[in-house]
Amino acid sequence: MTDTRSTKSPGPPETSPLHAKDEAWSGRFSEPVDPFVLAYTASVGFDQRLAYADIQASLAHASMLAAVGVLSAQDLGAIEQGLAQVQAEIEAGTFHWQLALEDVHLNIERRLTEIAGEAGKRLHTGRSRNDQVATDLRLYLRGEVDQLASRIDRLQGALVALASGHTDTVMPGYTHLQVAQPVVFGHHLLAYVEMLERDRERLADARRRLNRLPLGSAALAGTTFPIERDLVARALRFEALCQNSMDAVSDRDFAVEFCAAGALIMAHLSRLAEELVLWLSPGFGFIALPDRFTTGSSIMPQKRNPDVAELARGKSGRVFGHVVALLTLVKGQPLTYNKDNQEDKEPVFDTIDTLHASLRAFAEMVPGIEVDRASMRRAALQGYSTATDLADYLVRRGVAFRDAHEAVARAVRLAAERGCALSELPLAELRALAPQAGADALPALTVEASVAARNHVGGTAPAQVAAQVKRWQETLAQRAPLG
């Protein structure tokens, strides 16, 4: 398996005297880069996490160059040994990152050359930093997508497990945040499982498009060396080659697409967070969250604040912003590569970090949710949530729906005046409003009867919810990783 583990800098890169010889492209220039410009344009402070992807891509590139006769076997061996040492130094935290070398690519190449000598200088044959960085970012992002899909699986599993214990726990379903119709809590939870499944599908779909190899496109036009791009693609497990060198080095739509998929994940987590916040409040009183996922107040000792849920709700905004930032980044660039593209990484990296942390938080918080069944049922009895059931009953007795709707509206008004539930109205008074109502009308208006009556695929009947729980349990048990 290709190792694309992220690496974060233990501290700022070291600064070096800014001599022209420190730059890989210094031969064209007569003076060193201004220190401010160097700091402004350098990316090594954040792109270090591409180091493992860069090493893996370089190993595949070197192996291909040797296979086509551009590199000698001796050079290949020196490069492989040198990159192994570079990776070991990075893992040990002893690698010296230098700001003067701009980015992760030049830092690794310079250290390789120090170790491997002339062989290290030959590694860059037939490639450019333009196709190199496009390859590294795709390779790194592919690994992160695979891990994020696994995090979605774990959260889905937690939601399904909680739903399995509440296939008959009645709660109010809402529209406009007003009590609408009774549902069961398990059905409500499984709605988020469905959202997350679409999120996972979007990640898988985005993965297919990003898993195409840019390497071999060189700066923008390809290379004059007899490269075999298929060899590199197979070594790095890319599914296809980028077919146009100009497109390959310049476009970042795969990054935009990933962040857009991430934004939808955060939108769904934010919706769940909002409901947890509401359900925890005394006005609802539906649930209790584990203490380890709540905090107290510095002045009000009674408070238990759902800070984790609230923060996830807030963090969604930063991911939404990254999508806009990347769209803005790509919209005005002429072909091909421009320095603007250096700004693609931080939005992608922050989206990745935010998704990992948020998905983990919910996957660990959901199993600890305690449900107050009685409070949920009491809330479901408010707002005449079974009024639609009475209208449906009358329709089955031959009443046109609009007439049934009018009759039930009068019955609701009468019940409100009496301060009772619809099911508690005297049958005679109900029949005065709807003569078609029989003795079986009132028993059909309990919240339990209401949910049980919706016994079809996708409905909230306990039997249907139990079947959906079983389906999801089987699906998740058989699920294979994306990568």
Short mmCIF file of C-alpha atoms in Angstrom, two decimals:
data_model
loop_
_atom_site.label_atom_id
_atom_site.label_comp_id
_atom_site.label_asym_id
_atom_site.label_seq_id
_atom_site.Cartn_x
_atom_site.Cartn_y
_atom_site.Cartn_z
CA MET A 1 0.00 0.00 0.00
CA THR A 2 1.27 3.44 -0.83
CA ASP A 3 2.27 5.32 2.32
CA THR A 4 0.96 8.87 2.21
CA ARG A 5 0.89 9.58 5.93
CA SER A 6 0.67 13.25 6.74
CA THR A 7 3.52 14.92 8.56
CA LYS A 8 3.22 18.18 10.45
CA SER A 9 6.18 20.37 11.23
CA PRO A 10 7.40 20.27 14.84
CA GLY A 11 8.36 23.90 14.45
CA PRO A 12 9.04 26.58 11.89
CA PRO A 13 11.52 25.77 9.12
CA GLU A 14 15.06 26.86 9.68
CA THR A 15 16.11 30.02 7.92
CA SER A 16 19.33 29.94 5.96
CA PRO A 17 21.51 32.72 4.55
CA LEU A 18 19.71 33.76 1.41
CA HIS A 19 22.40 33.11 -1.16
CA ALA A 20 21.40 32.46 -4.73
CA LYS A 21 23.05 29.04 -4.59
CA ASP A 22 20.37 27.92 -2.14
CA GLU A 23 17.77 27.99 -4.91
CA ALA A 24 17.25 25.20 -7.41
CA TRP A 25 16.72 27.75 -10.14
CA SER A 26 19.37 30.31 -9.13
CA GLY A 27 21.45 30.28 -12.33
CA ARG A 28 19.19 32.81 -14.05
CA PHE A 29 19.39 35.42 -11.28
CA SER A 30 22.06 37.87 -10.18
CA GLU A 31 20.92 38.48 -6.59
CA PRO A 32 19.27 36.48 -3.83
CA VAL A 33 15.57 36.57 -3.13
CA ASP A 34 14.50 39.30 -0.73
CA PRO A 35 13.92 37.79 2.75
CA PHE A 36 10.37 39.10 2.86
CA VAL A 37 9.59 37.68 -0.58
CA LEU A 38 11.07 34.35 0.45
CA ALA A 39 8.88 34.18 3.53
CA TYR A 40 5.84 35.37 1.57
CA THR A 41 6.19 32.80 -1.20
CA ALA A 42 7.48 29.78 0.73
CA SER A 43 5.13 26.89 1.44
CA VAL A 44 7.38 24.56 3.43
CA GLY A 45 5.73 25.69 6.65
CA PHE A 46 2.53 23.86 5.69
CA ASP A 47 3.27 21.50 2.80
CA GLN A 48 5.57 19.28 4.89
CA ARG A 49 2.64 16.93 5.33
CA LEU A 50 3.10 15.97 1.67
CA ALA A 51 6.54 14.54 2.47
CA TYR A 52 5.59 10.86 2.41
CA ALA A 53 3.59 11.27 -0.79
CA ASP A 54 6.55 13.11 -2.33
CA ILE A 55 8.93 10.32 -1.39
CA GLN A 56 6.63 7.60 -2.74
CA ALA A 57 6.13 9.46 -6.02
CA SER A 58 9.88 10.05 -6.34
CA LEU A 59 10.60 6.36 -5.79
CA ALA A 60 8.13 5.40 -8.50
CA HIS A 61 9.55 8.04 -10.86
CA ALA A 62 13.12 6.86 -10.27
CA SER A 63 12.17 3.23 -10.82
CA MET A 64 10.54 4.16 -14.12
CA LEU A 65 13.58 6.18 -15.24
CA ALA A 66 15.75 3.17 -14.54
CA ALA A 67 13.37 0.87 -16.41
CA VAL A 68 13.59 3.01 -19.56
CA GLY A 69 17.36 3.40 -19.30
CA VAL A 70 17.54 7.03 -18.24
CA LEU A 71 18.93 6.15 -14.80
CA SER A 72 21.53 3.49 -14.09
CA ALA A 73 20.87 0.72 -11.61
CA GLN A 74 23.57 2.24 -9.41
CA ASP A 75 21.84 5.62 -9.41
CA LEU A 76 18.51 4.00 -8.65
CA GLY A 77 19.97 2.17 -5.68
CA ALA A 78 21.52 5.35 -4.33
CA ILE A 79 18.25 7.24 -4.72
CA GLU A 80 16.26 4.51 -2.99
CA GLN A 81 18.69 4.33 -0.08
CA GLY A 82 18.83 8.10 0.16
CA LEU A 83 15.05 8.53 0.19
CA ALA A 84 14.77 5.82 2.82
CA GLN A 85 17.15 7.82 5.00
CA VAL A 86 15.21 11.03 4.33
CA GLN A 87 11.99 9.33 5.39
CA ALA A 88 13.64 7.97 8.52
CA GLU A 89 14.86 11.45 9.45
CA ILE A 90 11.38 12.92 8.93
CA GLU A 91 9.82 10.20 11.08
CA ALA A 92 12.42 10.75 13.79
CA GLY A 93 11.89 14.52 13.72
CA THR A 94 15.54 15.19 12.89
CA PHE A 95 15.02 16.42 9.33
CA HIS A 96 16.08 20.07 8.96
CA TRP A 97 13.43 21.95 7.01
CA GLN A 98 14.85 25.07 5.39
CA LEU A 99 12.76 28.07 4.48
CA ALA A 100 15.30 29.02 1.82
CA LEU A 101 14.38 25.87 -0.10
CA GLU A 102 10.77 27.05 -0.41
CA ASP A 103 8.80 23.83 -0.26
CA VAL A 104 8.70 20.19 0.69
CA HIS A 105 9.96 19.08 -2.74
CA LEU A 106 13.17 21.08 -2.79
CA ASN A 107 13.88 20.31 0.85
CA ILE A 108 13.71 16.59 0.20
CA GLU A 109 15.64 16.83 -3.06
CA ARG A 110 18.42 18.87 -1.43
CA ARG A 111 18.79 16.39 1.43
CA LEU A 112 18.74 13.47 -1.01
CA THR A 113 21.54 15.08 -2.98
CA GLU A 114 23.56 15.50 0.20
CA ILE A 115 23.16 11.78 0.88
CA ALA A 116 23.24 10.28 -2.62
CA GLY A 117 25.44 12.80 -4.42
CA GLU A 118 25.11 13.05 -8.21
CA ALA A 119 22.38 10.40 -8.27
CA GLY A 120 20.16 12.72 -6.25
CA LYS A 121 20.58 15.43 -8.84
CA ARG A 122 19.41 13.06 -11.58
CA LEU A 123 16.13 12.24 -9.87
CA HIS A 124 14.38 15.31 -11.29
CA THR A 125 15.02 14.23 -14.89
CA GLY A 126 11.82 14.24 -16.91
CA ARG A 127 9.65 15.99 -14.35
CA SER A 128 8.90 19.47 -13.00
CA ARG A 129 7.71 20.73 -9.67
CA ASN A 130 4.48 21.47 -11.51
CA ASP A 131 3.59 17.83 -12.17
CA GLN A 132 5.36 16.77 -8.99
CA VAL A 133 3.15 18.82 -6.68
CA ALA A 134 -0.01 17.88 -8.60
CA THR A 135 0.90 14.22 -8.13
CA ASP A 136 1.80 14.58 -4.46
CA LEU A 137 -1.43 16.38 -3.62
CA ARG A 138 -3.54 13.80 -5.39
CA LEU A 139 -1.65 10.96 -3.76
CA TYR A 140 -1.94 12.49 -0.31
CA LEU A 141 -5.60 13.41 -0.75
CA ARG A 142 -6.47 9.91 -1.93
CA GLY A 143 -5.18 8.46 1.32
CA GLU A 144 -7.09 11.00 3.38
CA VAL A 145 -10.31 10.30 1.48
CA ASP A 146 -9.94 6.61 2.32
CA GLN A 147 -9.50 7.41 6.01
CA LEU A 148 -12.43 9.82 6.03
CA ALA A 149 -14.67 7.16 4.49
CA SER A 150 -13.72 4.88 7.38
CA ARG A 151 -14.61 7.62 9.86
CA ILE A 152 -18.02 7.96 8.20
CA ASP A 153 -18.47 4.19 8.55
CA ARG A 154 -17.79 4.42 12.29
CA LEU A 155 -20.24 7.25 12.79
CA GLN A 156 -22.88 5.41 10.81
CA GLY A 157 -22.28 2.37 12.97
CA ALA A 158 -22.75 4.42 16.14
CA LEU A 159 -26.01 5.90 14.86
CA VAL A 160 -27.34 2.50 13.79
CA ALA A 161 -26.45 1.01 17.18
CA LEU A 162 -28.33 3.79 18.96
CA ALA A 163 -31.28 3.45 16.59
CA SER A 164 -31.46 -0.30 17.26
CA GLY A 165 -32.53 0.41 20.83
CA HIS A 166 -35.19 2.91 19.81
CA THR A 167 -37.19 1.35 17.00
CA ASP A 168 -40.39 1.99 18.99
CA THR A 169 -39.47 5.12 20.97
CA VAL A 170 -42.06 7.69 19.93
CA MET A 171 -41.01 11.30 19.50
CA PRO A 172 -42.42 14.29 17.61
CA GLY A 173 -41.44 14.81 14.03
CA TYR A 174 -41.22 18.46 13.06
CA THR A 175 -41.76 20.74 10.13
CA HIS A 176 -40.93 24.42 10.63
CA LEU A 177 -39.77 23.25 14.08
CA GLN A 178 -43.46 22.79 14.93
CA VAL A 179 -44.81 19.42 16.01
CA ALA A 180 -46.05 17.75 12.83
CA GLN A 181 -46.49 13.97 13.15
CA PRO A 182 -45.20 11.28 15.47
CA VAL A 183 -42.12 9.32 14.42
CA VAL A 184 -39.84 6.93 16.24
CA PHE A 185 -36.41 8.03 17.40
CA GLY A 186 -34.67 5.23 15.52
CA HIS A 187 -36.21 6.48 12.28
CA HIS A 188 -34.96 9.99 13.01
CA LEU A 189 -31.42 8.73 13.63
CA LEU A 190 -31.40 6.64 10.45
CA ALA A 191 -32.11 9.79 8.44
CA TYR A 192 -28.56 10.90 9.31
CA VAL A 193 -27.20 7.49 8.36
CA GLU A 194 -28.70 8.02 4.90
CA MET A 195 -27.17 11.51 4.64
CA LEU A 196 -23.77 10.16 5.62
CA GLU A 197 -24.08 7.38 3.06
CA ARG A 198 -24.50 9.94 0.30
CA ASP A 199 -21.52 11.80 1.74
CA ARG A 200 -19.47 8.63 1.50
CA GLU A 201 -20.62 8.07 -2.06
CA ARG A 202 -19.53 11.59 -2.96
CA LEU A 203 -16.09 10.95 -1.50
CA ALA A 204 -15.82 7.70 -3.46
CA ASP A 205 -16.89 9.47 -6.63
CA ALA A 206 -14.41 12.30 -6.09
CA ARG A 207 -11.70 9.71 -5.40
CA ARG A 208 -12.16 8.19 -8.85
CA ARG A 209 -11.51 11.53 -10.52
CA LEU A 210 -8.54 12.53 -8.38
CA ASN A 211 -6.93 9.11 -8.80
CA ARG A 212 -5.39 10.00 -12.17
CA LEU A 213 -1.65 10.47 -12.55
CA PRO A 214 -0.29 13.91 -13.60
CA LEU A 215 3.37 12.90 -13.34
CA GLY A 216 5.03 12.90 -16.74
CA SER A 217 3.38 16.15 -17.77
CA ALA A 218 6.55 17.97 -16.64
CA ALA A 219 6.19 21.76 -16.58
CA LEU A 220 3.27 21.91 -19.00
CA ALA A 221 4.11 20.25 -22.34
CA GLY A 222 5.45 16.83 -21.41
CA THR A 223 9.07 15.73 -21.66
CA THR A 224 11.52 14.67 -24.35
CA PHE A 225 12.66 11.67 -22.32
CA PRO A 226 11.26 8.21 -23.21
CA ILE A 227 9.14 7.91 -20.07
CA GLU A 228 6.56 5.18 -19.38
CA ARG A 229 3.83 6.83 -17.36
CA ASP A 230 1.89 3.59 -17.00
CA LEU A 231 4.73 2.15 -14.91
CA VAL A 232 4.46 5.01 -12.45
CA ALA A 233 0.67 4.81 -12.37
CA ARG A 234 0.75 1.12 -11.51
CA ALA A 235 3.41 1.60 -8.83
CA LEU A 236 1.35 4.33 -7.16
CA ARG A 237 -2.02 2.62 -7.75
CA PHE A 238 -3.42 5.41 -9.90
CA GLU A 239 -6.36 4.18 -11.96
CA ALA A 240 -5.64 6.28 -15.04
CA LEU A 241 -3.37 8.89 -16.55
CA CYS A 242 -4.15 12.56 -16.96
CA GLN A 243 -4.46 12.79 -20.73
CA ASN A 244 -3.52 16.43 -21.28
CA SER A 245 -0.31 17.78 -19.83
CA MET A 246 -1.56 21.37 -19.62
CA ASP A 247 -4.68 20.37 -17.76
CA ALA A 248 -2.76 17.98 -15.52
CA VAL A 249 -0.39 20.56 -14.05
CA SER A 250 -2.78 23.48 -13.77
CA ASP A 251 -6.25 22.43 -12.69
CA ARG A 252 -7.29 21.90 -9.11
CA ASP A 253 -10.89 20.89 -9.64
CA PHE A 254 -10.22 17.68 -7.70
CA ALA A 255 -9.38 19.81 -4.66
CA VAL A 256 -12.53 21.90 -5.14
CA GLU A 257 -14.62 18.76 -5.47
CA PHE A 258 -13.15 17.24 -2.32
CA CYS A 259 -13.79 20.38 -0.30
CA ALA A 260 -17.34 20.59 -1.68
CA ALA A 261 -17.95 17.00 -0.56
CA GLY A 262 -16.42 17.92 2.78
CA ALA A 263 -18.72 20.93 3.06
CA LEU A 264 -21.76 18.69 2.66
CA ILE A 265 -20.43 16.35 5.34
CA MET A 266 -20.06 19.31 7.67
CA ALA A 267 -23.54 20.57 6.75
CA HIS A 268 -25.01 17.23 7.79
CA LEU A 269 -22.98 17.12 11.00
CA SER A 270 -24.09 20.68 11.71
CA ARG A 271 -27.74 19.67 11.37
CA LEU A 272 -27.20 16.80 13.79
CA ALA A 273 -25.32 19.13 16.12
CA GLU A 274 -28.20 21.60 16.08
CA GLU A 275 -30.65 18.87 17.03
CA LEU A 276 -28.43 17.62 19.85
CA VAL A 277 -28.26 21.17 21.20
CA LEU A 278 -32.05 21.48 21.04
CA TRP A 279 -32.73 18.02 22.49
CA LEU A 280 -30.36 18.66 25.39
CA SER A 281 -32.01 21.94 26.36
CA PRO A 282 -34.59 21.82 29.23
CA GLY A 283 -37.27 22.99 26.81
CA PHE A 284 -36.98 19.65 25.04
CA GLY A 285 -35.27 17.42 27.58
CA PHE A 286 -35.04 14.51 25.16
CA ILE A 287 -31.44 13.44 25.77
CA ALA A 288 -28.42 13.69 28.02
CA LEU A 289 -24.89 13.84 26.62
CA PRO A 290 -21.86 12.27 28.29
CA ASP A 291 -20.13 14.65 30.68
CA ARG A 292 -16.89 14.31 28.75
CA PHE A 293 -18.57 15.97 25.76
CA THR A 294 -20.03 18.90 27.69
CA THR A 295 -18.61 21.78 29.70
CA GLY A 296 -19.76 23.97 32.55
CA SER A 297 -20.22 27.67 33.03
CA SER A 298 -17.80 29.95 34.85
CA ILE A 299 -20.69 31.72 36.59
CA MET A 300 -23.77 29.44 36.41
CA PRO A 301 -23.04 26.16 38.24
CA GLN A 302 -26.12 24.38 36.93
CA LYS A 303 -25.10 24.57 33.28
CA ARG A 304 -24.03 21.66 31.07
CA ASN A 305 -23.15 23.13 27.71
CA PRO A 306 -22.96 21.02 24.52
CA ASP A 307 -19.73 22.67 23.43
CA VAL A 308 -18.58 19.86 21.13
CA ALA A 309 -21.82 19.94 19.15
CA GLU A 310 -21.84 23.73 19.05
CA LEU A 311 -18.24 23.90 17.89
CA ALA A 312 -18.85 21.38 15.12
CA ARG A 313 -21.79 23.51 14.03
CA GLY A 314 -19.48 26.51 13.93
CA LYS A 315 -16.62 24.71 12.19
CA SER A 316 -18.88 23.97 9.24
CA GLY A 317 -18.50 27.61 8.21
CA ARG A 318 -14.75 27.37 7.75
CA VAL A 319 -15.13 24.39 5.42
CA PHE A 320 -17.81 26.19 3.42
CA GLY A 321 -15.37 29.08 3.12
CA HIS A 322 -12.65 26.81 1.78
CA VAL A 323 -14.87 25.82 -1.14
CA VAL A 324 -15.36 29.47 -2.07
CA ALA A 325 -11.64 30.14 -1.64
CA LEU A 326 -10.67 27.34 -4.02
CA LEU A 327 -13.26 28.30 -6.61
CA THR A 328 -11.91 31.84 -6.49
CA LEU A 329 -8.38 30.48 -6.78
CA VAL A 330 -9.01 28.60 -10.03
CA LYS A 331 -11.51 30.83 -11.77
CA GLY A 332 -9.12 33.42 -13.22
CA GLN A 333 -5.97 31.48 -14.00
CA PRO A 334 -4.78 31.26 -17.60
CA LEU A 335 -3.22 27.95 -18.61
CA THR A 336 -1.06 26.53 -17.24
CA TYR A 337 0.54 26.56 -13.80
CA ASN A 338 0.54 29.78 -11.77
CA LYS A 339 1.84 30.48 -8.28
CA ASP A 340 -1.76 31.01 -7.22
CA ASN A 341 -2.01 27.24 -6.93
CA GLN A 342 0.23 27.26 -3.89
CA GLU A 343 -2.88 28.51 -2.08
CA ASP A 344 -4.71 25.25 -2.77
CA LYS A 345 -3.10 23.31 0.06
CA GLU A 346 -4.10 25.07 3.24
CA PRO A 347 -7.85 24.96 2.44
CA VAL A 348 -7.54 21.27 1.60
CA PHE A 349 -5.47 20.50 4.68
CA ASP A 350 -7.79 22.39 7.02
CA THR A 351 -10.82 20.70 5.49
CA ILE A 352 -9.20 17.32 6.08
CA ASP A 353 -8.32 18.14 9.69
CA THR A 354 -11.77 19.55 10.44
CA LEU A 355 -13.52 16.52 8.95
CA HIS A 356 -11.35 14.04 10.84
CA ALA A 357 -11.88 15.79 14.16
CA SER A 358 -15.62 16.35 13.70
CA LEU A 359 -16.41 12.84 12.51
CA ARG A 360 -14.40 11.39 15.36
CA ALA A 361 -16.15 13.61 17.91
CA PHE A 362 -19.61 12.49 16.80
CA ALA A 363 -18.65 8.82 16.49
CA GLU A 364 -17.45 8.90 20.11
CA MET A 365 -20.28 11.07 21.44
CA VAL A 366 -23.29 9.28 19.92
CA PRO A 367 -22.86 5.97 21.82
CA GLY A 368 -23.03 7.86 25.11
CA ILE A 369 -26.35 9.59 24.38
CA GLU A 370 -29.01 8.79 26.98
CA VAL A 371 -32.61 9.04 25.80
CA ASP A 372 -35.59 10.14 27.91
CA ARG A 373 -38.36 8.12 26.28
CA ALA A 374 -41.10 9.60 28.45
CA SER A 375 -40.12 13.15 27.61
CA MET A 376 -40.09 12.35 23.91
CA ARG A 377 -43.55 10.78 24.10
CA ARG A 378 -45.00 13.71 26.02
CA ALA A 379 -43.69 16.05 23.34
CA ALA A 380 -45.23 13.91 20.61
CA LEU A 381 -48.64 14.34 22.28
CA GLN A 382 -48.39 18.10 21.92
CA GLY A 383 -49.55 20.00 18.89
CA TYR A 384 -52.19 17.44 17.82
CA SER A 385 -49.63 15.43 15.91
CA THR A 386 -52.14 12.74 14.91
CA ALA A 387 -54.49 15.13 13.12
CA THR A 388 -53.36 13.83 9.73
CA ASP A 389 -54.22 10.30 10.87
CA LEU A 390 -57.79 11.39 11.51
CA ALA A 391 -57.96 13.02 8.07
CA ASP A 392 -56.62 9.82 6.47
CA TYR A 393 -59.18 7.80 8.43
CA LEU A 394 -62.02 9.91 7.06
CA VAL A 395 -60.69 9.64 3.52
CA ARG A 396 -60.76 5.86 3.83
CA ARG A 397 -64.42 6.29 4.85
CA GLY A 398 -65.14 8.04 1.56
CA VAL A 399 -64.66 11.69 2.54
CA ALA A 400 -62.81 13.87 0.03
CA PHE A 401 -59.45 14.87 1.47
CA ARG A 402 -60.15 18.61 1.47
CA ASP A 403 -63.44 18.04 3.30
CA ALA A 404 -61.70 15.73 5.75
CA HIS A 405 -59.00 18.36 6.28
CA GLU A 406 -61.65 20.95 7.14
CA ALA A 407 -63.47 18.64 9.54
CA VAL A 408 -60.26 17.71 11.36
CA ALA A 409 -59.25 21.37 11.64
CA ARG A 410 -62.55 21.98 13.48
CA ALA A 411 -61.89 18.96 15.68
CA VAL A 412 -58.44 20.30 16.57
CA ARG A 413 -59.96 23.65 17.47
CA LEU A 414 -62.50 21.91 19.69
CA ALA A 415 -59.81 19.82 21.41
CA ALA A 416 -57.72 22.94 21.99
CA GLU A 417 -60.72 24.65 23.61
CA ARG A 418 -61.25 21.59 25.82
CA GLY A 419 -57.53 21.25 26.60
CA CYS A 420 -57.45 17.62 25.59
CA ALA A 421 -55.90 15.40 22.93
CA LEU A 422 -57.82 14.49 19.77
CA SER A 423 -58.08 10.90 20.98
CA GLU A 424 -59.77 12.18 24.18
CA LEU A 425 -62.70 13.90 22.41
CA PRO A 426 -66.06 12.26 23.04
CA LEU A 427 -67.03 10.20 20.01
CA ALA A 428 -70.39 11.96 19.75
CA GLU A 429 -68.76 15.37 19.48
CA LEU A 430 -66.30 14.07 16.88
CA ARG A 431 -69.18 12.60 14.85
CA ALA A 432 -70.96 15.94 14.99
CA LEU A 433 -68.04 17.35 13.02
CA ALA A 434 -67.38 14.24 10.93
CA PRO A 435 -70.40 11.92 10.74
CA GLN A 436 -68.33 9.23 9.02
CA ALA A 437 -66.23 8.68 12.16
CA GLY A 438 -66.82 5.29 13.74
CA ALA A 439 -65.99 3.79 17.10
CA ASP A 440 -62.57 2.80 15.76
CA ALA A 441 -61.58 6.41 14.98
CA LEU A 442 -60.32 7.44 18.40
CA PRO A 443 -58.04 4.42 19.04
CA ALA A 444 -56.34 5.17 15.70
CA LEU A 445 -55.33 8.59 17.02
CA THR A 446 -52.78 7.46 19.62
CA VAL A 447 -49.15 8.22 18.80
CA GLU A 448 -48.33 4.51 18.86
CA ALA A 449 -51.09 3.73 16.36
CA SER A 450 -49.97 6.64 14.20
CA VAL A 451 -46.39 5.40 13.78
CA ALA A 452 -47.45 1.76 13.39
CA ALA A 453 -49.80 2.70 10.55
CA ARG A 454 -46.91 3.94 8.38
CA ASN A 455 -45.78 0.43 7.64
CA HIS A 456 -44.06 0.70 4.28
CA VAL A 457 -40.48 0.99 3.08
CA GLY A 458 -39.17 4.33 4.25
CA GLY A 459 -41.94 4.74 6.81
CA THR A 460 -41.61 5.23 10.54
CA ALA A 461 -43.43 2.08 11.68
CA PRO A 462 -41.35 0.22 14.29
CA ALA A 463 -41.31 -2.90 12.11
CA GLN A 464 -39.93 -0.93 9.18
CA VAL A 465 -37.34 0.83 11.32
CA ALA A 466 -36.19 -2.49 12.76
CA ALA A 467 -35.81 -3.80 9.21
CA GLN A 468 -33.78 -0.74 8.23
CA VAL A 469 -31.55 -1.19 11.28
CA LYS A 470 -30.89 -4.79 10.26
CA ARG A 471 -30.17 -3.73 6.68
CA TRP A 472 -27.66 -1.16 7.84
CA GLN A 473 -26.01 -3.53 10.29
CA GLU A 474 -25.47 -6.01 7.45
CA THR A 475 -24.29 -3.31 5.07
CA LEU A 476 -21.72 -1.92 7.47
CA ALA A 477 -20.51 -5.39 8.49
CA GLN A 478 -19.78 -6.26 4.84
CA ARG A 479 -18.40 -2.90 3.81
CA ALA A 480 -14.96 -2.80 2.27
CA PRO A 481 -12.62 0.21 2.58
CA LEU A 482 -12.49 2.63 -0.34
CA GLY A 483 -8.79 2.09 -0.99
#
